Amino acid sequence: MKIEVFDDQKILHRRAALVIAAELTTKSAPVLGLATGGTPVATYQELIRLHREEGLSFAHVRSFNLDEYVGISYEHPESYHAFMKRQLFDSVDIPDDAWQVPDPNNSEMLARPSLYDELIEAAGGIDLQLLGLGNNGHVAFNEPADSFSEWTTRVALTESTILANSRFFDSPDEVPREALSMGIASIMRARKILLLACGESKAKAVKAMVQGEISAQCPASVLRLHRDVTILLDRDAAMLLEA
Ligand code: PGA
């Protein structure tokens, strides 16, 4: 794991955007794995700036998102489909049919979620997977558990994730209880992984991910077994790490 710690979040997001931009400019058909949540928003803003001001093009990109809630439609503003349109895809030149999220409205995918992994494989596999980190150590909706999930699957959200995500809804009751989520094997197959974590609320999970036991109780800890992972942290997220 390469770990970089930043005093200034703006520089962290600029660095993240440049790692993504490097995939776009060096590959003829890059496949991205993208994430939702509060953390990547500033990275997406920087990518939009690079598109508008420096000619970064998404015209040749394929993108697969990590997860999507079950039980709300794509039109719901907090669906991850709507999030990605609003935060990135409506503002860059990616073709509409070149990006997708796991689709709970597709009955075939809901019945057999690993169909999503087959679509990723058919596209050539993910070159760069962007990840956030849950306060509880989750990546995508792979929550702390007794064993690692493998491929894309239908998952129940834990109480701590429902609470963390309730800030995007009017109340915790409105947060969907289930999601389709890429599994740990789906994520580990990416050729390169970039994880971003900011703020004190992530410090315990960062410590467990980097210096704790590799365990399904901290799903992100498994990333230590991947050969090309870069972690970008702000000072607060890094505060519990021992040198
Ligand atoms: P956040 O969520 O970026 O909104 O903190 C990250 C996550 O839960 O994976």
PDB file of N, CA and C in Angstrom, residues 1 131-145 147-149 158 160-161 164 181 184 187 195-197 200-210 213-224 231:
ATOM      1  N   MET A   1       0.845  -1.197   0.000  1.00  0.00           N
ATOM      2  CA  MET A   1       0.000   0.000   0.000  1.00  0.00           C
ATOM      3  C   MET A   1       0.871   1.233   0.000  1.00  0.00           C
ATOM      4  N   LEU A 131     -12.176   4.194  -4.508  1.00  0.00           N
ATOM      5  CA  LEU A 131     -12.932   3.763  -3.324  1.00  0.00           C
ATOM      6  C   LEU A 131     -12.979   4.855  -2.275  1.00  0.00           C
ATOM      7  N   GLY A 132     -14.085   4.926  -1.547  1.00  0.00           N
ATOM      8  CA  GLY A 132     -14.129   5.648  -0.285  1.00  0.00           C
ATOM      9  C   GLY A 132     -13.964   4.601   0.823  1.00  0.00           C
ATOM     10  N   LEU A 133     -14.089   5.039   2.050  1.00  0.00           N
ATOM     11  CA  LEU A 133     -13.959   4.124   3.188  1.00  0.00           C
ATOM     12  C   LEU A 133     -15.071   4.440   4.177  1.00  0.00           C
ATOM     13  N   GLY A 134     -15.834   3.416   4.582  1.00  0.00           N
ATOM     14  CA  GLY A 134     -16.874   3.652   5.587  1.00  0.00           C
ATOM     15  C   GLY A 134     -16.268   3.853   6.962  1.00  0.00           C
ATOM     16  N   ASN A 135     -17.003   4.549   7.839  1.00  0.00           N
ATOM     17  CA  ASN A 135     -16.528   4.732   9.219  1.00  0.00           C
ATOM     18  C   ASN A 135     -16.294   3.380   9.883  1.00  0.00           C
ATOM     19  N   ASN A 136     -16.992   2.358   9.410  1.00  0.00           N
ATOM     20  CA  ASN A 136     -16.858   1.021   9.998  1.00  0.00           C
ATOM     21  C   ASN A 136     -15.898   0.131   9.204  1.00  0.00           C
ATOM     22  N   GLY A 137     -15.159   0.719   8.273  1.00  0.00           N
ATOM     23  CA  GLY A 137     -14.185  -0.059   7.504  1.00  0.00           C
ATOM     24  C   GLY A 137     -14.760  -0.703   6.256  1.00  0.00           C
ATOM     25  N   HIS A 138     -16.015  -0.354   5.910  1.00  0.00           N
ATOM     26  CA  HIS A 138     -16.554  -0.981   4.699  1.00  0.00           C
ATOM     27  C   HIS A 138     -15.970  -0.347   3.443  1.00  0.00           C
ATOM     28  N   VAL A 139     -15.957  -1.126   2.361  1.00  0.00           N
ATOM     29  CA  VAL A 139     -15.711  -0.586   1.019  1.00  0.00           C
ATOM     30  C   VAL A 139     -16.894  -1.021   0.161  1.00  0.00           C
ATOM     31  N   ALA A 140     -17.386  -0.114  -0.681  1.00  0.00           N
ATOM     32  CA  ALA A 140     -18.704  -0.282  -1.295  1.00  0.00           C
ATOM     33  C   ALA A 140     -19.649  -0.616  -0.134  1.00  0.00           C
ATOM     34  N   PHE A 141     -20.591  -1.568  -0.304  1.00  0.00           N
ATOM     35  CA  PHE A 141     -21.434  -1.939   0.830  1.00  0.00           C
ATOM     36  C   PHE A 141     -21.006  -3.290   1.385  1.00  0.00           C
ATOM     37  N   ASN A 142     -19.706  -3.548   1.363  1.00  0.00           N
ATOM     38  CA  ASN A 142     -19.179  -4.747   2.018  1.00  0.00           C
ATOM     39  C   ASN A 142     -18.961  -4.402   3.479  1.00  0.00           C
ATOM     40  N   GLU A 143     -19.962  -4.747   4.275  1.00  0.00           N
ATOM     41  CA  GLU A 143     -19.969  -4.363   5.682  1.00  0.00           C
ATOM     42  C   GLU A 143     -19.144  -5.353   6.507  1.00  0.00           C
ATOM     43  N   PRO A 144     -18.703  -4.942   7.726  1.00  0.00           N
ATOM     44  CA  PRO A 144     -17.992  -5.893   8.588  1.00  0.00           C
ATOM     45  C   PRO A 144     -18.820  -7.165   8.759  1.00  0.00           C
ATOM     46  N   ALA A 145     -18.163  -8.302   8.622  1.00  0.00           N
ATOM     47  CA  ALA A 145     -18.889  -9.582   8.647  1.00  0.00           C
ATOM     48  C   ALA A 145     -17.922 -10.679   9.063  1.00  0.00           C
ATOM     49  N   SER A 147     -17.164 -13.232   7.073  1.00  0.00           N
ATOM     50  CA  SER A 147     -16.368 -13.670   5.920  1.00  0.00           C
ATOM     51  C   SER A 147     -16.481 -12.614   4.822  1.00  0.00           C
ATOM     52  N   PHE A 148     -15.503 -12.626   3.917  1.00  0.00           N
ATOM     53  CA  PHE A 148     -15.514 -11.660   2.826  1.00  0.00           C
ATOM     54  C   PHE A 148     -16.524 -12.089   1.759  1.00  0.00           C
ATOM     55  N   SER A 149     -17.305 -11.123   1.280  1.00  0.00           N
ATOM     56  CA  SER A 149     -18.173 -11.435   0.143  1.00  0.00           C
ATOM     57  C   SER A 149     -17.273 -11.543  -1.088  1.00  0.00           C
ATOM     58  N   THR A 158     -25.807  -2.076   7.289  1.00  0.00           N
ATOM     59  CA  THR A 158     -25.777  -2.122   8.760  1.00  0.00           C
ATOM     60  C   THR A 158     -26.361  -0.825   9.316  1.00  0.00           C
ATOM     61  N   SER A 160     -24.982   1.254  11.296  1.00  0.00           N
ATOM     62  CA  SER A 160     -24.029   2.373  11.285  1.00  0.00           C
ATOM     63  C   SER A 160     -23.976   3.015   9.893  1.00  0.00           C
ATOM     64  N   THR A 161     -24.123   2.208   8.840  1.00  0.00           N
ATOM     65  CA  THR A 161     -24.122   2.775   7.494  1.00  0.00           C
ATOM     66  C   THR A 161     -25.433   3.522   7.222  1.00  0.00           C
ATOM     67  N   ALA A 164     -24.973   6.759   8.925  1.00  0.00           N
ATOM     68  CA  ALA A 164     -24.018   7.634   8.220  1.00  0.00           C
ATOM     69  C   ALA A 164     -24.659   8.198   6.945  1.00  0.00           C
ATOM     70  N   SER A 181     -24.189  -4.528  -4.402  1.00  0.00           N
ATOM     71  CA  SER A 181     -22.833  -4.026  -4.206  1.00  0.00           C
ATOM     72  C   SER A 181     -21.805  -4.967  -4.825  1.00  0.00           C
ATOM     73  N   ILE A 184     -15.929  -8.092  -2.556  1.00  0.00           N
ATOM     74  CA  ILE A 184     -14.486  -7.892  -2.345  1.00  0.00           C
ATOM     75  C   ILE A 184     -13.686  -8.474  -3.514  1.00  0.00           C
ATOM     76  N   ILE A 187     -13.787  -6.132  -6.421  1.00  0.00           N
ATOM     77  CA  ILE A 187     -12.923  -4.964  -6.218  1.00  0.00           C
ATOM     78  C   ILE A 187     -11.447  -5.347  -6.361  1.00  0.00           C
ATOM     79  N   LEU A 195      -7.842   4.671  -2.968  1.00  0.00           N
ATOM     80  CA  LEU A 195      -8.815   4.875  -1.888  1.00  0.00           C
ATOM     81  C   LEU A 195      -8.589   6.243  -1.263  1.00  0.00           C
ATOM     82  N   LEU A 196      -9.686   6.967  -1.037  1.00  0.00           N
ATOM     83  CA  LEU A 196      -9.615   8.305  -0.432  1.00  0.00           C
ATOM     84  C   LEU A 196     -10.336   8.283   0.912  1.00  0.00           C
ATOM     85  N   ALA A 197      -9.731   8.886   1.928  1.00  0.00           N
ATOM     86  CA  ALA A 197     -10.433   9.015   3.210  1.00  0.00           C
ATOM     87  C   ALA A 197     -10.044  10.336   3.862  1.00  0.00           C
ATOM     88  N   GLU A 200     -11.763  13.065  10.745  1.00  0.00           N
ATOM     89  CA  GLU A 200     -11.528  12.315  11.976  1.00  0.00           C
ATOM     90  C   GLU A 200     -12.423  11.078  12.079  1.00  0.00           C
ATOM     91  N   SER A 201     -13.626  11.166  11.495  1.00  0.00           N
ATOM     92  CA  SER A 201     -14.561  10.034  11.619  1.00  0.00           C
ATOM     93  C   SER A 201     -14.025   8.781  10.911  1.00  0.00           C
ATOM     94  N   LYS A 202     -13.011   8.952  10.063  1.00  0.00           N
ATOM     95  CA  LYS A 202     -12.446   7.799   9.348  1.00  0.00           C
ATOM     96  C   LYS A 202     -11.182   7.259  10.022  1.00  0.00           C
ATOM     97  N   ALA A 203     -10.702   7.963  11.066  1.00  0.00           N
ATOM     98  CA  ALA A 203      -9.377   7.636  11.606  1.00  0.00           C
ATOM     99  C   ALA A 203      -9.277   6.195  12.112  1.00  0.00           C
ATOM    100  N   LYS A 204     -10.316   5.723  12.821  1.00  0.00           N
ATOM    101  CA  LYS A 204     -10.271   4.347  13.359  1.00  0.00           C
ATOM    102  C   LYS A 204     -10.267   3.328  12.227  1.00  0.00           C
ATOM    103  N   ALA A 205     -11.095   3.576  11.218  1.00  0.00           N
ATOM    104  CA  ALA A 205     -11.171   2.631  10.090  1.00  0.00           C
ATOM    105  C   ALA A 205      -9.852   2.629   9.317  1.00  0.00           C
ATOM    106  N   VAL A 206      -9.227   3.804   9.187  1.00  0.00           N
ATOM    107  CA  VAL A 206      -7.934   3.884   8.485  1.00  0.00           C
ATOM    108  C   VAL A 206      -6.890   3.067   9.247  1.00  0.00           C
ATOM    109  N   LYS A 207      -6.878   3.240  10.549  1.00  0.00           N
ATOM    110  CA  LYS A 207      -5.908   2.507  11.384  1.00  0.00           C
ATOM    111  C   LYS A 207      -6.127   0.989  11.238  1.00  0.00           C
ATOM    112  N   ALA A 208      -7.393   0.568  11.298  1.00  0.00           N
ATOM    113  CA  ALA A 208      -7.698  -0.874  11.176  1.00  0.00           C
ATOM    114  C   ALA A 208      -7.333  -1.384   9.780  1.00  0.00           C
ATOM    115  N   MET A 209      -7.583  -0.562   8.767  1.00  0.00           N
ATOM    116  CA  MET A 209      -7.284  -0.980   7.392  1.00  0.00           C
ATOM    117  C   MET A 209      -5.783  -1.160   7.181  1.00  0.00           C
ATOM    118  N   VAL A 210      -4.994  -0.223   7.741  1.00  0.00           N
ATOM    119  CA  VAL A 210      -3.562  -0.191   7.427  1.00  0.00           C
ATOM    120  C   VAL A 210      -2.734  -0.990   8.431  1.00  0.00           C
ATOM    121  N   GLU A 213      -5.488  -6.223  11.933  1.00  0.00           N
ATOM    122  CA  GLU A 213      -5.474  -7.578  11.349  1.00  0.00           C
ATOM    123  C   GLU A 213      -6.187  -7.554   9.997  1.00  0.00           C
ATOM    124  N   ILE A 214      -5.757  -8.382   9.067  1.00  0.00           N
ATOM    125  CA  ILE A 214      -6.531  -8.517   7.828  1.00  0.00           C
ATOM    126  C   ILE A 214      -7.716  -9.419   8.156  1.00  0.00           C
ATOM    127  N   SER A 215      -8.897  -8.816   8.159  1.00  0.00           N
ATOM    128  CA  SER A 215     -10.069  -9.539   8.658  1.00  0.00           C
ATOM    129  C   SER A 215     -11.322  -8.991   8.003  1.00  0.00           C
ATOM    130  N   ALA A 216     -12.310  -9.865   7.832  1.00  0.00           N
ATOM    131  CA  ALA A 216     -13.591  -9.427   7.263  1.00  0.00           C
ATOM    132  C   ALA A 216     -14.313  -8.470   8.214  1.00  0.00           C
ATOM    133  N   GLN A 217     -13.833  -8.375   9.459  1.00  0.00           N
ATOM    134  CA  GLN A 217     -14.417  -7.394  10.379  1.00  0.00           C
ATOM    135  C   GLN A 217     -14.036  -5.969   9.968  1.00  0.00           C
ATOM    136  N   CYS A 218     -12.951  -5.842   9.200  1.00  0.00           N
ATOM    137  CA  CYS A 218     -12.611  -4.551   8.573  1.00  0.00           C
ATOM    138  C   CYS A 218     -12.383  -4.865   7.086  1.00  0.00           C
ATOM    139  N   PRO A 219     -13.458  -4.855   6.292  1.00  0.00           N
ATOM    140  CA  PRO A 219     -13.329  -5.297   4.899  1.00  0.00           C
ATOM    141  C   PRO A 219     -12.200  -4.605   4.142  1.00  0.00           C
ATOM    142  N   ALA A 220     -11.935  -3.331   4.436  1.00  0.00           N
ATOM    143  CA  ALA A 220     -10.892  -2.611   3.692  1.00  0.00           C
ATOM    144  C   ALA A 220      -9.497  -3.171   3.965  1.00  0.00           C
ATOM    145  N   SER A 221      -9.336  -3.906   5.064  1.00  0.00           N
ATOM    146  CA  SER A 221      -7.993  -4.423   5.392  1.00  0.00           C
ATOM    147  C   SER A 221      -7.486  -5.387   4.319  1.00  0.00           C
ATOM    148  N   VAL A 222      -8.398  -6.003   3.586  1.00  0.00           N
ATOM    149  CA  VAL A 222      -7.992  -6.971   2.561  1.00  0.00           C
ATOM    150  C   VAL A 222      -7.232  -6.281   1.422  1.00  0.00           C
ATOM    151  N   LEU A 223      -7.390  -4.986   1.323  1.00  0.00           N
ATOM    152  CA  LEU A 223      -6.688  -4.258   0.247  1.00  0.00           C
ATOM    153  C   LEU A 223      -5.170  -4.392   0.393  1.00  0.00           C
ATOM    154  N   ARG A 224      -4.712  -4.714   1.608  1.00  0.00           N
ATOM    155  CA  ARG A 224      -3.267  -4.887   1.809  1.00  0.00           C
ATOM    156  C   ARG A 224      -2.722  -6.049   0.985  1.00  0.00           C
ATOM    157  N   ILE A 231      -3.405   4.989  -1.190  1.00  0.00           N
ATOM    158  CA  ILE A 231      -4.354   5.534  -0.221  1.00  0.00           C
ATOM    159  C   ILE A 231      -4.025   7.012  -0.037  1.00  0.00           C
TER     160      ILE A 231
END
